[in-house]
Structures are given as structure tokens and as C-alpha cells.
PDB file of C-alpha atoms in Angstrom:
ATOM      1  CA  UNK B 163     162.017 120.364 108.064  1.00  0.00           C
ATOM      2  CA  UNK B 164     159.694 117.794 109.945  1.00  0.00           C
ATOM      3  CA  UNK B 165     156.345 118.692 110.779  1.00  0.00           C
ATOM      4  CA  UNK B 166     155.614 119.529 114.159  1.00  0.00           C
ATOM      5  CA  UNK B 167     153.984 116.588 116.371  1.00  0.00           C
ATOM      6  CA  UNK B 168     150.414 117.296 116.736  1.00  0.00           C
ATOM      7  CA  UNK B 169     149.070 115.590 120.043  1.00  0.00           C
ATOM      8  CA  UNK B 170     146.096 115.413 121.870  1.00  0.00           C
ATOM      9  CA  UNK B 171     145.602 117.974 124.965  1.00  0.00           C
ATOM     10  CA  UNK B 172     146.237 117.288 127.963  1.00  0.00           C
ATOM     11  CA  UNK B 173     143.937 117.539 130.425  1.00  0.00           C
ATOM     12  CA  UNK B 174     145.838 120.583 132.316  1.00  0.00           C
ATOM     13  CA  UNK B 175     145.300 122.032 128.536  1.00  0.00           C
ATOM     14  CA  UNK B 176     142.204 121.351 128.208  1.00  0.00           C
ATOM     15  CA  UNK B 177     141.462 122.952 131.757  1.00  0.00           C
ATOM     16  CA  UNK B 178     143.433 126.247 130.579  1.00  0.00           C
ATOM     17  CA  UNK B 179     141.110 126.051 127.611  1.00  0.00           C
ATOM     18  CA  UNK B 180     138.235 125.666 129.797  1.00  0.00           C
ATOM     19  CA  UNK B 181     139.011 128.424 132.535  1.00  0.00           C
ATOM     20  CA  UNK B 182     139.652 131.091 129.808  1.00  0.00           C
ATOM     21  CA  UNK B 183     136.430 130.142 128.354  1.00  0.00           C
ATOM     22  CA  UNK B 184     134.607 130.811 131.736  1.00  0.00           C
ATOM     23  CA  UNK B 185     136.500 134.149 131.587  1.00  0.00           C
ATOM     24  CA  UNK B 186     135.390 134.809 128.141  1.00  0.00           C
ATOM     25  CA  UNK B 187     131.319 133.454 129.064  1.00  0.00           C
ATOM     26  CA  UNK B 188     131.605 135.646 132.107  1.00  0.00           C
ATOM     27  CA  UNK B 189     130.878 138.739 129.746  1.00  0.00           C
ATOM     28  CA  UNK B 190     128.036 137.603 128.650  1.00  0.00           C
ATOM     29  CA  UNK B 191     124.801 139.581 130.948  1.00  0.00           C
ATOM     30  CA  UNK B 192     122.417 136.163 130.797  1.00  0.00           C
ATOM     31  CA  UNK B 193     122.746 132.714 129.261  1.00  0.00           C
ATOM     32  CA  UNK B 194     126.351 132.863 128.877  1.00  0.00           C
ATOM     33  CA  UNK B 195     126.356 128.988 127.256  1.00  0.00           C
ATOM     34  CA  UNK B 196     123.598 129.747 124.731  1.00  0.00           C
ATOM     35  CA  UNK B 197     125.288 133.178 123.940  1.00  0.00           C
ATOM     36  CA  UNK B 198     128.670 131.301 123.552  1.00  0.00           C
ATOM     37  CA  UNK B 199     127.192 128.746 121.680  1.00  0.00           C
ATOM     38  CA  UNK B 200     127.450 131.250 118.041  1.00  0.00           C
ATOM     39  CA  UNK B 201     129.837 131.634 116.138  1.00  0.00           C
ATOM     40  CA  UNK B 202     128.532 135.160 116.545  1.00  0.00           C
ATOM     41  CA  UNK B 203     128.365 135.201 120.040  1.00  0.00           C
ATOM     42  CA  UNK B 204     132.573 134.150 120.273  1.00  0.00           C
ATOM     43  CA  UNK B 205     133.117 137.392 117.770  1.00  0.00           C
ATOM     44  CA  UNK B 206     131.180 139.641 119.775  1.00  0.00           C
ATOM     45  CA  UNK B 207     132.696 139.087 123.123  1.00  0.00           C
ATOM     46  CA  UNK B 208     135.991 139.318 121.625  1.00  0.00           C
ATOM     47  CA  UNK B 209     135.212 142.671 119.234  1.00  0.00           C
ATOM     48  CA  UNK B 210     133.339 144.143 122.607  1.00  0.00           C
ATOM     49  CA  UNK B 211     136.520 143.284 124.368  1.00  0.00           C
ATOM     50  CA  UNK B 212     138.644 145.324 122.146  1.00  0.00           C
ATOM     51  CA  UNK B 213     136.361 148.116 120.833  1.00  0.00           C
ATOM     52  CA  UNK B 214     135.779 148.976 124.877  1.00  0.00           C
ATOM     53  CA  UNK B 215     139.641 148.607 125.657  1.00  0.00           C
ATOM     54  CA  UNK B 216     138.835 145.934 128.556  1.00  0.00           C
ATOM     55  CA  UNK B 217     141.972 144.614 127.515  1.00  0.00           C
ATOM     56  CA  UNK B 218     145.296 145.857 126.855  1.00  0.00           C
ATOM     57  CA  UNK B 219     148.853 144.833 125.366  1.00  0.00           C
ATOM     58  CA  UNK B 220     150.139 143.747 128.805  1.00  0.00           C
ATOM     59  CA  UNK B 221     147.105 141.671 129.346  1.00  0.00           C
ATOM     60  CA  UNK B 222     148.722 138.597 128.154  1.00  0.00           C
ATOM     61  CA  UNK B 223     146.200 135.733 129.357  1.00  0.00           C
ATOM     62  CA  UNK B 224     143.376 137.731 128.624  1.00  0.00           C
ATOM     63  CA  UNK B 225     144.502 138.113 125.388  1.00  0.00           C
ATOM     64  CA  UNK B 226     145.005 134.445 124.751  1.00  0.00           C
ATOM     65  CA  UNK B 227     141.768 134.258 126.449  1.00  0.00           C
ATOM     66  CA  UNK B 228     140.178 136.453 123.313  1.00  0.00           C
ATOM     67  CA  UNK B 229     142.208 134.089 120.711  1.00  0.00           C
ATOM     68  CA  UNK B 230     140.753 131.230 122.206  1.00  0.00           C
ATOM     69  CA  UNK B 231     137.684 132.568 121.304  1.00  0.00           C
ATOM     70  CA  UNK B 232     138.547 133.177 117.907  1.00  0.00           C
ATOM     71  CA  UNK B 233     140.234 129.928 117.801  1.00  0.00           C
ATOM     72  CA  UNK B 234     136.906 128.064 118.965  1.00  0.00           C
ATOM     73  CA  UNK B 235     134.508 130.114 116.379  1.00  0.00           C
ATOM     74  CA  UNK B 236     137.002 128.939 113.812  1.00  0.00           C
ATOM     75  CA  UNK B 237     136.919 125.259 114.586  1.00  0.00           C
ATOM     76  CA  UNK B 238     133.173 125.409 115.192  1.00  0.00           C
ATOM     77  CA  UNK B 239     133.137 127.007 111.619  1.00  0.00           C
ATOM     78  CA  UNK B 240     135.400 124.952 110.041  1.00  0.00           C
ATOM     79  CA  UNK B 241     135.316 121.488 111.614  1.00  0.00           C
ATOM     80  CA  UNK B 242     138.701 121.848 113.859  1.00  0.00           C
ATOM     81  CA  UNK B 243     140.502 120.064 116.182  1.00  0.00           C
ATOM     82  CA  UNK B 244     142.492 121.312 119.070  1.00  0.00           C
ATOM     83  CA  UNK B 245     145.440 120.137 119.233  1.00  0.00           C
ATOM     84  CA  UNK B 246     148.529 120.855 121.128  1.00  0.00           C
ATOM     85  CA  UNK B 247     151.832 121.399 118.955  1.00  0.00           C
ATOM     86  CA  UNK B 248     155.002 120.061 120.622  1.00  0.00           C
ATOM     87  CA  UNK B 249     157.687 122.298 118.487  1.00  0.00           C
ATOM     88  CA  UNK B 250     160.371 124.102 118.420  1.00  0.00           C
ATOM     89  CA  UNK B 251     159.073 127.239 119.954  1.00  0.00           C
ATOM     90  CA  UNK B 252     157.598 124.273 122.788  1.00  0.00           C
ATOM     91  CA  UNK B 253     154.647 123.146 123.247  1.00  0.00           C
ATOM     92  CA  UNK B 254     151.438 125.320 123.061  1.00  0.00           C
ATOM     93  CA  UNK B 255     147.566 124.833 121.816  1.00  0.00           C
ATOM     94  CA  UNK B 256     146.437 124.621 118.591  1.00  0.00           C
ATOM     95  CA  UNK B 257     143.681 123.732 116.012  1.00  0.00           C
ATOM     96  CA  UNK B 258     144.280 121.223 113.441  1.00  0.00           C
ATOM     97  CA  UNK B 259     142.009 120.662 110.159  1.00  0.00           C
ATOM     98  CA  UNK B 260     141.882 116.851 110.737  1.00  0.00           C
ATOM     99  CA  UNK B 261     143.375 114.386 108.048  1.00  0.00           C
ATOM    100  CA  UNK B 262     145.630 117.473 106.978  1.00  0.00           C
ATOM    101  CA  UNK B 263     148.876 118.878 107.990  1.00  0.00           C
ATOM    102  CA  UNK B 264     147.132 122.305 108.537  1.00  0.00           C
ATOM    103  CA  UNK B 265     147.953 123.955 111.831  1.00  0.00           C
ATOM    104  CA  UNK B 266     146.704 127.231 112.844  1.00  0.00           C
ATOM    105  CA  UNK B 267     147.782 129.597 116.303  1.00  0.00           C
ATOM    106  CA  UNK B 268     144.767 131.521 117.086  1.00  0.00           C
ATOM    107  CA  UNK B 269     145.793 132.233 120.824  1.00  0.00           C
ATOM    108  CA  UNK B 270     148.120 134.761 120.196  1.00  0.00           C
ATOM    109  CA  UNK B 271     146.871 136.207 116.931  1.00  0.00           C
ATOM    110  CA  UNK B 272     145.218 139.108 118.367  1.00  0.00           C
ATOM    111  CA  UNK B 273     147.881 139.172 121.353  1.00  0.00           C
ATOM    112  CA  UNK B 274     150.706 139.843 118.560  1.00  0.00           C
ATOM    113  CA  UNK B 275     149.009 142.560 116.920  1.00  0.00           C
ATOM    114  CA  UNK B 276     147.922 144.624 120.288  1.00  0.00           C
ATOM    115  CA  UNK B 277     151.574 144.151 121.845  1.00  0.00           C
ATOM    116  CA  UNK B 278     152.968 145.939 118.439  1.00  0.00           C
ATOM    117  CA  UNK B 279     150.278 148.521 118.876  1.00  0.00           C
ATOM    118  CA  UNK B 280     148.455 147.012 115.640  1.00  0.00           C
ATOM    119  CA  UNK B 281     144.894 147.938 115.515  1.00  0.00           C
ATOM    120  CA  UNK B 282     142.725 144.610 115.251  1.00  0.00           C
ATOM    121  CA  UNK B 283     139.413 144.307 113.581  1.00  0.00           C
ATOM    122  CA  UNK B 284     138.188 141.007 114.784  1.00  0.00           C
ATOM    123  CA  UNK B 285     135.686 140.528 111.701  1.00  0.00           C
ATOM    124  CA  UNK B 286     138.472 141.036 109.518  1.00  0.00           C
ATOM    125  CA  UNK B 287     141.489 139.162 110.871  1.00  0.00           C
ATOM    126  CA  UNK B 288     138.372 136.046 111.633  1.00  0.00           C
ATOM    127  CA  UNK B 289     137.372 136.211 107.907  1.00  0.00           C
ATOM    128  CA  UNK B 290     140.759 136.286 106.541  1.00  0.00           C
ATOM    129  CA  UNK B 291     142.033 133.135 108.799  1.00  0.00           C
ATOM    130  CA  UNK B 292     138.900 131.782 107.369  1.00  0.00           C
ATOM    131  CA  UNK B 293     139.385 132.212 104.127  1.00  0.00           C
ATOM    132  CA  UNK B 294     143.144 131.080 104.474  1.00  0.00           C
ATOM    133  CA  UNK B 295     142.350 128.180 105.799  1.00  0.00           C
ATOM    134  CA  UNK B 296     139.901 127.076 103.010  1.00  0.00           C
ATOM    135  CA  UNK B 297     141.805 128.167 100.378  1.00  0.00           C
ATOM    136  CA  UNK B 298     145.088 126.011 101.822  1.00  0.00           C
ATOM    137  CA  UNK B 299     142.996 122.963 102.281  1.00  0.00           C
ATOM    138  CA  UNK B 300     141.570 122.981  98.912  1.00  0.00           C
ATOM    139  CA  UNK B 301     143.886 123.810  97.475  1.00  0.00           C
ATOM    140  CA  UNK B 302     145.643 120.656  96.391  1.00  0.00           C
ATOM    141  CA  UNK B 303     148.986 121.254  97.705  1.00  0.00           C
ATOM    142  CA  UNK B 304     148.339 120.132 101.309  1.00  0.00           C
ATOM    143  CA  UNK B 305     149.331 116.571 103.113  1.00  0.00           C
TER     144      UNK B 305
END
């Protein structure tokens, strides 16, 4: 099977991006930039999200809006790239780890697991990505 075509965002994308960021920042009670700016501040607006239930399984853009999030801390964290993906399942964002073939979905990590009335620990599904991610890209194996 082919890898999928990783290209850059358009800017439409990167607006989407953008506008569920504002969403996201709009939580924040003062200094929504500098409280965005964390790593920690993306994690807690997305575990005060779901630990108040501002959110539910039919909230579909909100929830991408939280995996955004996620997805940002995670490239800020971990030196990604988003990307979009162009694949079979169409064409949707992404973040890349750059001179890699590693491809990760945050947006609708936390969206899958709410619609099938999974419980989601933020802290816990963030560290594991984490971790994931690492351990693929060091681990030898990877183009």
C-alpha cells in the first residue's frame, strides 16, 4: 500500500485550524495567547472541557476543536508539522514528524472515544500518543 500524500495546508485549512483555536483561547478568563502558549495551557482547556461536560458526543466541531488542541501541544512537544493527508478516507489535517513517514490524527482522537461513550483522560491518551510517537521514530523501523 502507498503512503498517503502528505501536503501542505491550505489556507481554508489553516483558517479552520485557526478559528477552532479562537474557540479553544476563548476559554481562557485573561491572556488567552500567553495561556495557550503551554503545552499545559492546551491540556487544561481540553481536560476542563471534558471534566465540566461543555462538550458532548454530538458536538462534532467542538470536539475536533479539543483534538486540535491536543494535536498542537503534541507538535509543540515534539517538533510537528501539520500537514493535510489526501487519502483514502479524503483529505483531512494532520501532523507529520518531518523527514519521517510518521502521521498522526489528533482531531478526532478524543471525538472517537466520546461518540462510543469511552471515558477520556486527556493526560493519559496525550502521554501515550507521546510516547508512541517517540518510540516509532526511534525506533529504527521508520522511513
Amino acid at each position: 500500500m502507498e503512503p498517503p500524500e502528505r501536503l501542505v495546508l491550505e489556507p481554508q485549512e489553516q483558517e479552520w485550524l485557526d478559528l477552532a483555536r479562537v474557540w479553544i483561547k476563548g476559554h481562557f478568563a485573561k491572556d488567552a495567547d500567553d495561556a495557550y502558549a503551554t503545552v499545559d495551557g492546551k491540556l487544561a482547556v481540553v481536560r476542563a472541557n471534558l471534566a465540566q461536560g461543555w462538550v458532548g458526543p454530538e458536538d462534532t466541531w467542538k470536539l475536533q476543536s479539543l483534538g486540535i488542541a491536543m494535536g498542537d501541544a503534541l507538535a509543540q512537544d515534539l517538533m510537528l508539522d501539520w500537514v493535510t493527508i489526501d487519502d483514502e478516507y479524503g483529505r483531512q489535517p494532520a501532523l507529520h514528524w518531518p523527514g519521517t513517514s510518521i502521521v498522526c490524527f489528533p482531531l478526532t482522537m478524543i471525538a472517537q472515544r466520546l461518540e462510543e461513550g469511552e471515558r477520556v483522560d486527556i493526560d493519559t491518551m496525550y502521554e501515550t500518543t507521546r510516547e508512541k510517537l517517540n518510540e516509532i521514530a526511534f525506533s529504527g523501523d521508520v522511513e
